[in-house]
Coordinates of C-alpha atoms in Angstrom, one line a residue:
Chain A
M290 CA 0.0 0.0 0.0
K291 CA 2.8 2.3 1.0
I292 CA 4.5 1.7 -2.4
L293 CA 1.3 2.7 -4.1
T294 CA 1.1 6.1 -2.4
K295 CA 4.7 6.9 -2.7
G296 CA 4.8 6.0 -6.4
R297 CA 1.9 8.3 -7.3
T298 CA 3.0 10.3 -10.3
A299 CA 1.4 12.8 -12.6
W300 CA 0.4 10.0 -14.8
D301 CA -1.6 8.3 -12.0
I302 CA -3.5 11.5 -11.5
I303 CA -4.3 12.0 -15.1
A304 CA -5.5 8.3 -15.3
R305 CA -7.7 8.9 -12.3
V306 CA -9.2 12.0 -13.9
L307 CA -9.9 10.0 -17.0
L308 CA -11.8 7.4 -14.9
Y309 CA -13.9 10.1 -13.3
L310 CA -14.5 11.7 -16.7
W311 CA -15.8 8.5 -18.1
C312 CA -18.2 8.1 -15.2
A313 CA -19.2 11.7 -15.2
F314 CA -20.0 11.6 -18.9
S315 CA -22.4 8.7 -18.4
I316 CA -24.1 10.2 -15.3
F317 CA -24.4 13.5 -17.1
V318 CA -25.9 12.0 -20.2
F319 CA -28.5 10.0 -18.3
L320 CA -29.5 13.0 -16.2
W321 CA -29.7 15.2 -19.3
V322 CA -32.1 12.7 -21.0
I323 CA -34.3 12.5 -17.9
N324 CA -34.3 16.2 -17.5
S325 CA -35.1 16.8 -21.1
S326 CA -37.9 14.3 -21.0
L327 CA -39.6 16.6 -18.5
K328 CA -39.5 19.7 -20.6
T329 CA -41.8 21.0 -23.3
N330 CA -40.4 20.8 -26.8
Q331 CA -40.2 24.6 -26.9
G332 CA -38.3 24.6 -23.7
F333 CA -35.9 22.0 -24.9
F334 CA -35.1 23.7 -28.2
S335 CA -34.6 27.1 -26.7
D336 CA -32.0 25.9 -24.2
I337 CA -30.7 22.3 -24.2
W338 CA -28.9 22.9 -20.8
G339 CA -31.8 24.3 -18.9
I340 CA -33.4 22.6 -15.9
A341 CA -37.0 21.5 -16.3
H342 CA -38.6 23.8 -13.7
S343 CA -42.1 22.8 -14.3
P344 CA -41.9 19.0 -15.0
Q345 CA -44.1 17.9 -17.9
Y346 CA -45.2 14.5 -16.7
G347 CA -47.7 14.7 -19.5
N348 CA -44.9 13.6 -21.9
Y349 CA -44.9 10.2 -20.2
R350 CA -48.6 9.9 -20.4
K351 CA -48.5 10.8 -24.0
I352 CA -45.9 8.4 -25.0
W353 CA -47.5 5.6 -23.0
T354 CA -51.0 5.9 -24.4
T355 CA -51.1 8.1 -27.5
Y356 CA -48.0 6.7 -28.9
H357 CA -48.8 3.1 -27.7
L358 CA -45.5 2.6 -25.8
G359 CA -47.7 1.0 -23.1
T360 CA -48.9 -1.7 -25.5
Y361 CA -45.3 -2.4 -26.6
F362 CA -44.2 -2.5 -23.0
I363 CA -46.9 -5.0 -22.1
N364 CA -46.1 -7.1 -25.2
S365 CA -42.5 -7.2 -24.2
L366 CA -43.4 -8.4 -20.7
L367 CA -45.8 -11.0 -22.2
I368 CA -43.1 -12.3 -24.4
V369 CA -40.0 -12.0 -22.3
I370 CA -41.3 -13.4 -19.0
P371 CA -42.8 -16.7 -20.5
S372 CA -39.6 -17.0 -22.6
V373 CA -37.4 -16.8 -19.5
L374 CA -39.6 -19.2 -17.5
G375 CA -39.8 -21.7 -20.3
L376 CA -36.1 -21.4 -20.9
L377 CA -35.3 -22.2 -17.3
A378 CA -37.8 -25.1 -17.3
V379 CA -36.1 -26.8 -20.2
S380 CA -32.5 -25.8 -19.6
A381 CA -32.2 -26.5 -15.9
P382 CA -33.1 -30.2 -16.1
A383 CA -30.9 -30.6 -19.2
A384 CA -27.9 -28.9 -17.6
Y385 CA -28.4 -31.1 -14.6
V386 CA -28.2 -34.4 -16.3
L387 CA -25.4 -33.2 -18.6
A388 CA -23.4 -32.1 -15.6
R389 CA -24.0 -35.0 -13.2
K390 CA -25.4 -38.2 -14.9
E391 CA -23.5 -40.8 -16.8
F392 CA -25.0 -41.8 -20.1
P393 CA -23.8 -42.4 -23.7
F394 CA -22.9 -39.4 -25.9
R395 CA -23.0 -37.1 -22.9
K396 CA -19.9 -35.2 -24.0
Q397 CA -21.0 -35.0 -27.6
I398 CA -24.4 -33.6 -26.6
T399 CA -22.8 -31.1 -24.3
N400 CA -20.5 -29.9 -27.2
L401 CA -23.4 -29.8 -29.6
V402 CA -25.5 -27.6 -27.3
S403 CA -22.5 -25.3 -26.5
F404 CA -21.7 -25.1 -30.2
G405 CA -24.8 -22.9 -30.6
M406 CA -23.1 -20.1 -28.8
G407 CA -20.8 -19.6 -31.7
I408 CA -23.5 -19.3 -34.4
P409 CA -24.5 -15.8 -35.4
Y410 CA -28.4 -15.8 -35.6
Q411 CA -28.2 -14.4 -39.1
L412 CA -27.1 -17.8 -40.4
L413 CA -30.5 -19.4 -39.6
L414 CA -32.7 -16.3 -40.0
V415 CA -34.1 -17.2 -43.4
P416 CA -34.7 -20.9 -42.9
L417 CA -36.2 -20.2 -39.5
F418 CA -38.5 -17.6 -41.0
F419 CA -39.9 -20.1 -43.4
L420 CA -40.1 -22.8 -40.8
L421 CA -42.2 -20.6 -38.6
F422 CA -44.2 -19.5 -41.7
N423 CA -45.1 -23.1 -42.4
L424 CA -46.0 -23.7 -38.7
R425 CA -48.2 -20.5 -38.9
L426 CA -46.1 -18.9 -36.1
I427 CA -45.1 -15.7 -37.9
N428 CA -46.4 -12.6 -36.2
S429 CA -47.4 -14.6 -33.1
K430 CA -46.2 -14.0 -29.6
F431 CA -46.0 -17.7 -29.0
G432 CA -43.8 -18.2 -32.1
L433 CA -41.4 -15.5 -30.9
I434 CA -41.3 -17.1 -27.4
M435 CA -40.4 -20.4 -28.9
V436 CA -37.6 -18.8 -30.9
Y437 CA -36.3 -16.9 -27.9
I438 CA -36.2 -20.1 -25.8
A439 CA -34.5 -22.2 -28.5
L440 CA -31.9 -19.6 -29.3
S441 CA -31.1 -18.9 -25.7
I442 CA -30.6 -22.6 -24.8
P443 CA -26.9 -22.8 -25.5
F444 CA -25.8 -20.0 -23.3
T445 CA -28.3 -20.9 -20.5
V446 CA -27.4 -24.6 -20.4
F447 CA -23.7 -23.7 -20.5
L448 CA -24.1 -21.3 -17.6
L449 CA -26.1 -23.7 -15.5
L450 CA -23.7 -26.6 -16.2
G451 CA -21.1 -24.5 -14.4
Y452 CA -23.3 -24.1 -11.3
F453 CA -24.4 -27.8 -11.2
R454 CA -20.8 -29.0 -11.5
T455 CA -19.7 -27.1 -8.4
L456 CA -22.1 -29.1 -6.2
P457 CA -20.4 -32.0 -4.2
K458 CA -21.1 -35.5 -5.4
S459 CA -21.8 -36.6 -1.8
L460 CA -25.1 -34.8 -1.9
E461 CA -26.6 -37.2 -4.4
E462 CA -25.1 -40.2 -2.6
A463 CA -26.5 -39.1 0.7
A464 CA -29.9 -38.5 -0.8
E465 CA -29.9 -41.9 -2.4
I466 CA -29.0 -43.6 0.9
D467 CA -31.9 -41.8 2.5
G468 CA -34.2 -43.3 -0.1
C469 CA -34.7 -40.1 -2.1
G470 CA -35.3 -41.0 -5.8
P471 CA -33.4 -39.2 -8.5
M472 CA -36.4 -36.9 -9.4
L473 CA -36.9 -35.9 -5.9
T474 CA -33.2 -35.3 -5.4
F475 CA -33.2 -32.9 -8.3
F476 CA -36.3 -30.9 -7.3
R477 CA -35.8 -30.9 -3.6
I478 CA -32.0 -30.7 -3.2
M479 CA -30.0 -29.8 -6.4
L480 CA -32.3 -27.2 -7.8
P481 CA -32.6 -25.1 -4.6
L482 CA -28.8 -25.3 -4.2
T483 CA -28.3 -23.7 -7.6
R484 CA -30.7 -20.8 -6.9
N485 CA -28.0 -18.3 -7.6
G486 CA -27.3 -19.8 -11.0
L487 CA -31.0 -19.8 -11.8
V488 CA -31.4 -16.2 -10.8
A489 CA -28.3 -15.2 -12.8
A490 CA -29.6 -17.1 -15.9
A491 CA -33.0 -15.6 -15.5
V492 CA -31.7 -12.0 -15.2
L493 CA -29.1 -12.2 -17.9
N494 CA -31.7 -13.7 -20.3
F495 CA -34.3 -11.2 -19.3
V496 CA -32.0 -8.3 -20.1
G497 CA -30.9 -9.9 -23.4
L498 CA -34.4 -10.6 -24.6
W499 CA -35.8 -7.3 -23.3
N500 CA -33.2 -5.6 -25.6
E501 CA -33.5 -8.1 -28.5
F502 CA -34.3 -6.4 -31.8
L503 CA -33.4 -8.5 -34.9
L504 CA -35.6 -11.6 -34.2
A505 CA -38.6 -9.5 -33.1
L506 CA -38.2 -7.4 -36.3
T507 CA -38.1 -10.5 -38.4
F508 CA -40.8 -12.6 -36.9
I509 CA -43.3 -9.9 -35.8
S510 CA -45.0 -7.6 -38.3
K511 CA -48.3 -6.4 -36.9
D512 CA -47.8 -3.3 -34.7
S513 CA -50.3 -4.6 -32.1
N514 CA -47.6 -7.3 -31.4
Y515 CA -44.6 -5.0 -31.4
T516 CA -42.0 -5.4 -28.7
L517 CA -40.4 -2.4 -27.0
S518 CA -37.4 -2.5 -29.3
M519 CA -39.6 -2.4 -32.3
G520 CA -41.9 0.2 -30.9
L521 CA -39.0 2.4 -30.0
Y522 CA -37.6 2.0 -33.4
A523 CA -40.9 3.0 -35.0
L524 CA -41.4 5.9 -32.7
Q525 CA -37.9 7.1 -33.3
G526 CA -38.7 7.5 -37.0
S527 CA -42.1 9.3 -36.5
L528 CA -41.2 11.5 -33.5
Q529 CA -37.9 12.8 -35.0
Y530 CA -39.9 13.6 -38.1
T531 CA -42.5 15.6 -36.1
G532 CA -39.9 17.1 -33.9
D533 CA -41.4 15.7 -30.7
W534 CA -38.1 15.0 -29.1
V535 CA -39.1 15.3 -25.5
S536 CA -41.5 12.4 -25.9
L537 CA -38.7 10.3 -27.4
F538 CA -36.6 11.1 -24.3
A539 CA -39.5 9.9 -22.2
A540 CA -39.7 6.7 -24.2
F541 CA -35.9 6.2 -23.7
T542 CA -36.3 6.5 -20.0
L543 CA -39.3 4.1 -19.8
V544 CA -37.5 1.5 -21.8
V545 CA -34.4 1.6 -19.7
I546 CA -36.1 1.6 -16.3
P547 CA -36.8 -2.2 -16.0
T548 CA -33.2 -3.2 -16.8
F549 CA -32.0 -0.4 -14.5
L550 CA -34.1 -1.7 -11.6
L551 CA -33.0 -5.3 -12.1
F552 CA -29.4 -4.1 -12.2
I553 CA -29.8 -2.2 -8.9
L554 CA -31.4 -5.1 -7.2
L555 CA -29.3 -8.0 -8.5
S556 CA -26.0 -6.6 -9.7
R557 CA -24.0 -9.0 -7.6
T558 CA -25.7 -12.1 -9.1
I559 CA -25.4 -10.6 -12.6
V560 CA -21.7 -10.1 -12.2
A561 CA -21.2 -13.6 -10.7
G562 CA -23.1 -15.1 -13.6
M563 CA -21.2 -13.2 -16.2
T564 CA -17.8 -14.1 -14.9
M565 CA -18.9 -17.7 -14.4
G566 CA -19.8 -17.9 -18.1
A567 CA -16.4 -16.5 -19.1
V568 CA -14.2 -18.4 -16.8
K569 CA -15.6 -21.9 -16.9
E570 CA -14.8 -23.6 -20.2
Chain B
M87 CA -31.8 -48.4 -11.2
K88 CA -30.1 -48.3 -14.6
R89 CA -33.4 -48.1 -16.3
K90 CA -34.7 -45.4 -14.1
N91 CA -31.6 -43.4 -15.0
T92 CA -32.3 -43.7 -18.7
T93 CA -35.9 -42.5 -18.3
M94 CA -34.7 -39.5 -16.3
V95 CA -32.1 -38.5 -18.8
L96 CA -34.5 -38.7 -21.6
L97 CA -37.1 -36.8 -19.7
F98 CA -34.8 -34.1 -18.6
L99 CA -32.8 -33.7 -21.8
G100 CA -35.7 -34.4 -24.3
P101 CA -37.6 -31.1 -24.3
C102 CA -34.4 -29.0 -24.4
L103 CA -32.8 -31.0 -27.2
L104 CA -36.0 -31.1 -29.2
L105 CA -36.4 -27.3 -29.2
Y106 CA -32.7 -26.7 -29.8
L107 CA -32.6 -29.2 -32.7
L108 CA -35.8 -28.1 -34.4
L109 CA -35.6 -24.3 -34.0
F110 CA -31.8 -23.8 -33.9
L111 CA -29.7 -26.5 -35.4
Y112 CA -32.0 -27.6 -38.2
P113 CA -32.4 -24.1 -39.7
A114 CA -28.7 -23.5 -39.2
V115 CA -27.8 -26.6 -41.2
K116 CA -30.5 -25.9 -43.7
A117 CA -28.9 -22.4 -44.3
F118 CA -26.0 -24.0 -46.0
F119 CA -28.4 -25.7 -48.4
V120 CA -30.5 -22.5 -49.0
S121 CA -27.4 -20.5 -49.8
L122 CA -26.9 -22.5 -52.9
F123 CA -30.2 -21.5 -54.4
D124 CA -31.7 -18.5 -56.1
W125 CA -35.0 -18.2 -54.3
N126 CA -37.5 -15.4 -53.5
G127 CA -38.9 -17.3 -50.6
F128 CA -42.6 -17.2 -51.4
T129 CA -42.8 -19.7 -54.2
S130 CA -41.5 -23.3 -54.3
D131 CA -39.4 -22.3 -57.3
M132 CA -35.9 -22.7 -56.0
Q133 CA -33.2 -22.6 -58.6
F134 CA -30.0 -24.4 -57.8
I135 CA -27.1 -22.2 -58.7
G136 CA -24.2 -23.8 -56.8
L137 CA -21.8 -21.2 -55.4
G138 CA -23.4 -18.6 -57.6
N139 CA -24.6 -16.5 -54.7
F140 CA -21.1 -16.4 -53.2
R141 CA -19.6 -15.6 -56.5
E142 CA -21.9 -12.7 -57.0
L143 CA -21.3 -11.5 -53.4
F144 CA -17.5 -11.6 -53.7
S145 CA -17.6 -9.7 -57.0
D146 CA -19.8 -7.0 -55.6
T147 CA -17.7 -3.9 -54.9
H148 CA -20.2 -2.5 -52.4
F149 CA -20.0 -5.7 -50.4
W150 CA -16.2 -5.3 -50.0
S151 CA -15.8 -1.5 -49.7
V152 CA -18.7 -0.9 -47.4
V153 CA -20.2 -4.0 -45.9
M154 CA -17.1 -6.1 -45.2
A155 CA -15.0 -3.0 -44.4
N156 CA -17.5 -1.9 -41.7
S157 CA -17.8 -5.4 -40.3
F158 CA -14.1 -5.9 -40.0
G159 CA -13.8 -2.3 -38.8
I160 CA -16.0 -3.1 -35.9
I161 CA -14.2 -6.4 -35.1
F162 CA -10.7 -4.8 -35.1
F163 CA -11.0 -1.1 -34.3
G164 CA -14.0 -1.7 -32.0
G165 CA -12.2 -4.6 -30.4
I166 CA -9.0 -2.7 -29.8
L167 CA -10.9 0.3 -28.3
T168 CA -13.2 -1.8 -26.2
F169 CA -10.5 -4.0 -24.7
G170 CA -8.2 -1.1 -24.3
I171 CA -10.8 0.9 -22.4
A172 CA -11.9 -2.2 -20.4
F173 CA -8.3 -2.9 -19.3
F174 CA -7.6 0.8 -18.6
L175 CA -10.7 1.2 -16.5
S176 CA -10.0 -2.1 -14.7
G177 CA -6.5 -1.0 -13.8
L178 CA -7.9 2.3 -12.4
I179 CA -10.7 0.7 -10.5
A180 CA -8.2 -1.8 -8.9
T181 CA -6.3 1.1 -7.3
G182 CA -9.4 1.5 -5.1
P183 CA -10.7 5.0 -5.7
K184 CA -13.6 6.3 -3.6
G185 CA -17.0 5.2 -4.8
K186 CA -15.5 2.1 -6.5
K187 CA -18.7 0.1 -6.4
F188 CA -20.8 2.9 -7.8
M189 CA -18.4 3.6 -10.6
R190 CA -18.2 -0.1 -11.5
G191 CA -22.0 -0.2 -11.8
L192 CA -22.0 3.0 -13.8
I193 CA -19.4 1.7 -16.3
Y194 CA -21.3 -1.5 -16.8
F195 CA -24.7 0.0 -17.1
P196 CA -24.6 1.1 -20.8
S197 CA -24.2 -2.6 -21.9
I198 CA -27.7 -3.5 -20.6
I199 CA -29.5 -0.5 -22.2
N200 CA -31.6 -1.4 -25.2
P201 CA -29.4 -0.8 -28.2
V202 CA -32.3 1.0 -30.0
A203 CA -32.3 3.4 -27.1
V204 CA -28.6 3.8 -27.3
A205 CA -28.9 4.6 -31.0
I206 CA -31.5 7.3 -30.1
L207 CA -29.3 8.7 -27.3
W208 CA -26.2 9.0 -29.5
S209 CA -27.9 10.4 -32.5
F210 CA -29.0 13.2 -30.1
I211 CA -25.5 13.6 -28.7
Y212 CA -24.3 14.0 -32.3
N213 CA -27.2 16.2 -33.4
H214 CA -25.9 19.1 -35.3
Q215 CA -28.1 21.9 -33.9
Y216 CA -29.3 20.6 -30.5
G217 CA -26.8 17.9 -29.7
L218 CA -24.7 17.7 -26.6
L219 CA -21.4 17.6 -28.4
N220 CA -21.9 20.8 -30.4
G221 CA -23.6 22.4 -27.4
F222 CA -20.5 21.6 -25.4
L223 CA -18.3 23.2 -28.0
R224 CA -20.4 26.3 -27.9
V225 CA -20.1 26.5 -24.1
I226 CA -16.3 26.3 -24.2
G227 CA -16.2 28.9 -26.9
L228 CA -15.5 26.7 -29.9
G229 CA -19.0 27.3 -31.3
H230 CA -17.7 28.3 -34.7
I231 CA -16.4 24.8 -35.4
Q232 CA -19.8 22.9 -35.2
P233 CA -18.8 19.8 -37.1
T234 CA -21.4 17.5 -38.6
W235 CA -20.4 14.4 -36.6
T236 CA -22.5 12.0 -38.6
A237 CA -21.6 13.2 -42.1
P238 CA -21.3 10.2 -44.5
D239 CA -17.5 10.0 -44.2
T240 CA -17.5 10.0 -40.4
L241 CA -20.7 8.2 -39.7
F242 CA -19.0 4.8 -39.2
W243 CA -16.6 6.2 -36.6
A244 CA -19.4 8.1 -34.9
I245 CA -21.3 4.9 -34.5
L246 CA -18.2 3.0 -33.5
V247 CA -17.7 5.4 -30.5
A248 CA -21.3 4.7 -29.4
L249 CA -20.7 1.0 -29.8
V250 CA -17.6 1.1 -27.8
W251 CA -19.3 3.1 -25.0
M252 CA -22.1 0.5 -25.0
Y253 CA -19.9 -2.6 -24.9
S254 CA -16.8 -1.7 -22.9
G255 CA -18.6 -1.9 -19.6
F256 CA -19.4 -5.6 -20.2
Y257 CA -15.8 -6.5 -20.9
F258 CA -14.6 -4.2 -18.1
V259 CA -16.6 -6.2 -15.6
I260 CA -15.3 -9.6 -16.8
L261 CA -11.7 -8.5 -17.1
S262 CA -11.6 -6.6 -13.9
S263 CA -13.0 -9.5 -11.8
A264 CA -10.5 -11.8 -13.5
L265 CA -7.7 -9.4 -12.7
E266 CA -8.8 -9.2 -9.1
R267 CA -8.2 -13.0 -8.8
V268 CA -4.6 -12.6 -9.6
P269 CA -2.7 -13.4 -6.3
V270 CA -1.7 -10.2 -4.6
D271 CA 1.6 -11.6 -3.3
L272 CA 2.8 -12.2 -6.8
V273 CA 2.2 -8.6 -7.8
E274 CA 3.6 -7.3 -4.5
S275 CA 6.8 -9.2 -4.8
A276 CA 7.3 -8.1 -8.4
K277 CA 6.8 -4.5 -7.2
L278 CA 9.4 -4.9 -4.4
E279 CA 11.9 -6.0 -7.0
G280 CA 11.2 -2.8 -8.8
A281 CA 9.1 -4.0 -11.7
S282 CA 7.1 -1.2 -13.3
E283 CA 3.2 -1.3 -13.4
F284 CA 3.5 -1.7 -17.2
R285 CA 5.8 -4.7 -16.9
I286 CA 3.7 -6.3 -14.1
F287 CA 0.6 -6.0 -16.3
F288 CA 2.2 -7.7 -19.3
T289 CA 4.4 -10.3 -17.7
I290 CA 2.3 -11.3 -14.7
K291 CA -1.3 -10.2 -15.0
I292 CA -2.0 -11.0 -18.6
P293 CA -0.6 -14.5 -18.5
M294 CA -2.5 -15.2 -15.3
I295 CA -5.9 -14.3 -16.9
W296 CA -5.0 -15.7 -20.3
D297 CA -7.9 -18.2 -20.4
V298 CA -10.5 -15.5 -19.6
L299 CA -9.0 -13.2 -22.1
V300 CA -9.2 -15.7 -24.9
T301 CA -12.8 -16.5 -24.1
T302 CA -13.7 -12.8 -24.1
I303 CA -11.9 -12.1 -27.4
I304 CA -13.8 -15.0 -29.1
F305 CA -17.0 -13.6 -27.6
W306 CA -16.2 -10.2 -28.9
C307 CA -15.7 -11.5 -32.4
I308 CA -19.1 -13.2 -32.4
T309 CA -20.8 -10.1 -30.9
A310 CA -19.0 -7.8 -33.4
V311 CA -19.9 -9.9 -36.5
K312 CA -23.6 -10.2 -35.6
E313 CA -23.9 -6.6 -34.4
F314 CA -27.2 -5.4 -35.8
S315 CA -29.5 -3.4 -33.5
L316 CA -27.4 -0.2 -33.0
L317 CA -26.5 0.1 -36.7
Y318 CA -30.0 -0.7 -38.0
A319 CA -31.7 1.6 -35.5
W320 CA -29.3 4.5 -36.2
G321 CA -31.1 6.0 -39.1
G322 CA -34.2 6.4 -37.1
G323 CA -36.8 4.2 -38.8
V324 CA -35.6 4.8 -42.3
D325 CA -35.2 1.0 -42.9
V326 CA -32.3 1.5 -45.2
P327 CA -29.2 2.3 -43.2
Q328 CA -26.7 4.7 -44.7
A329 CA -23.4 3.3 -45.9
G330 CA -21.7 4.0 -42.6
A331 CA -24.2 1.9 -40.7
Q332 CA -24.2 -1.0 -43.1
N333 CA -22.4 -4.2 -42.0
L334 CA -22.9 -7.9 -42.8
A335 CA -25.8 -8.1 -40.3
T336 CA -27.8 -5.2 -41.5
Y337 CA -27.1 -5.8 -45.2
M338 CA -28.1 -9.4 -44.8
Y339 CA -31.3 -8.4 -43.2
M340 CA -32.1 -5.8 -45.8
T341 CA -31.5 -8.2 -48.6
A342 CA -34.0 -10.7 -47.2
F343 CA -36.6 -8.7 -45.2
G344 CA -35.9 -5.0 -45.7
R345 CA -39.2 -3.1 -45.5
R346 CA -38.7 -0.2 -47.8
V347 CA -36.8 -1.8 -50.6
T348 CA -37.5 -5.4 -50.2
M349 CA -35.4 -7.6 -52.3
Y350 CA -36.6 -11.0 -51.1
R351 CA -33.4 -12.6 -52.2
M352 CA -33.4 -15.4 -49.7
G353 CA -30.5 -17.5 -51.1
Y354 CA -28.3 -14.5 -51.6
S355 CA -29.1 -13.2 -48.1
T356 CA -28.4 -16.6 -46.5
A357 CA -25.1 -16.7 -48.3
M358 CA -24.1 -13.7 -46.2
G359 CA -25.3 -15.5 -43.1
V360 CA -22.9 -18.3 -44.1
V361 CA -20.1 -15.8 -44.6
M362 CA -20.8 -14.5 -41.1
F363 CA -20.6 -18.0 -39.7
L364 CA -17.3 -18.7 -41.5
I365 CA -15.8 -15.5 -40.2
V366 CA -16.6 -16.5 -36.6
A367 CA -15.3 -20.0 -37.3
L368 CA -12.1 -18.6 -38.8
F369 CA -11.5 -16.3 -35.8
Y370 CA -12.2 -19.1 -33.4
L371 CA -9.6 -21.3 -35.1
I372 CA -7.0 -18.5 -35.3
I373 CA -7.4 -17.5 -31.7
T374 CA -7.4 -21.0 -30.2
R375 CA -4.4 -21.8 -32.3
L376 CA -2.5 -18.8 -31.0
T377 CA -3.5 -19.6 -27.4
R378 CA -2.2 -23.2 -27.6
R379 CA 1.2 -21.9 -28.4
E380 CA 1.1 -19.4 -25.6
E381 CA 0.2 -22.1 -23.1
I382 CA 3.3 -24.1 -23.9
Q383 CA 5.4 -21.0 -23.6
Y384 CA 4.1 -20.2 -20.2

């Protein structure tokens, strides 16, 4: 510690300042957007730095109802939450047997599933579109949910594998001696013990799917089914054209709030999950 | 007992594998087949043209000078900037400044913002008349400069800055928690022997986190190749991104499903998907090959 303080040079100070500047920039930008979202358009255009003295909460009401952001918001919830739950329901059991049971082709199946992480979605976009088209699942929330689940399986199984592998073998043996069947062992013992992994998988996938744009854009076309990303994209075009910027700022704020809240509540689990994914091969 | 085990494996693995095979691997494999056809998608009339799509793609000058140039620009320049900033900020955070936790969260946060929202935010930052950047220039008395940040020849770089701002937090979190696991005594003893920070970083820290670094570099390549949202959303609902915002991902999408000028060239578009896959595979091979050598050295 002593060495550190003694060796502090001008370069250290400059470096610190750069760190503070990077952070200050982000804070400033977010505050600026929130502040601007509470102004009138006139107020915003006359002085971009001015504080919103009489907050225009009406901007939020307008973007939510008149511009249908509320519908898109609910659509996103109706698509993302079932996707995450379904994803965990299929991935957790799969990751469990891949991590802890002996059976033929286990390694090959694990590799096959992990392989998906290296495939850019664009490769399968066209064939998948026509597959869904033939199944009459284009422009349906259910179809998009299925796609979201399937495409998130590689990462989720890979992440949960890491968590299941860390559990001691003796747990299963003890359960078996006590007469606990393999199913019961999984649901009553192993699954609760990987709670952190499940939460990390749920949060990381929620954030990823909440922000997903390409697949929604490809498989959804009716605007009553738009997700937030699509709605925001459509609004960006029309509001910039009409010059209603403050509403667009309000939309920005509303879209970012859910991920922000999750992040505040669960940042430790998120970080643990992220590093788990990167460190464990 | 044995039998029970088999039932359990089938039951537990079945739904997951079924979904993955049907909606992920099957279309992925089929893509290689589709890329060999001239097909507009909505008729059963698929014309086999062999490698014709690839030949057309590779002889298209727009494809090389704009699409590929931008994709590789994101991979290389975006990668250098993102990893450089991530390492730089990790090093600074590690010195334990006040409010470390808060700053760490703040640096990470842009990577979980909706990329469409990021596109909106940065187009306002760059906006010529009301944007933050030019506003700032006016405040510090450089108001006469007022550059057009998103002019056609600088658009790519303007977007790249936004992209790096968005992604560097993610890599910062992974790299800095890997760096924190490097044993303190190793670093301390090197310091006592008079090694510079610079030297410690390259000869001790980097080799110690090598496996994490390799994984994140591969992850970056995949992310960079398939980067779509920020670029496509940049134009603000115009559906045809300007040249600076076109990469493999957006060009591929436009060719198949673009809304304003729909081309419905499904085979041609899928050929680009195949190219994207091959780029990822190539980077994967190169990077893992390089690592293997490094491990022997170490």
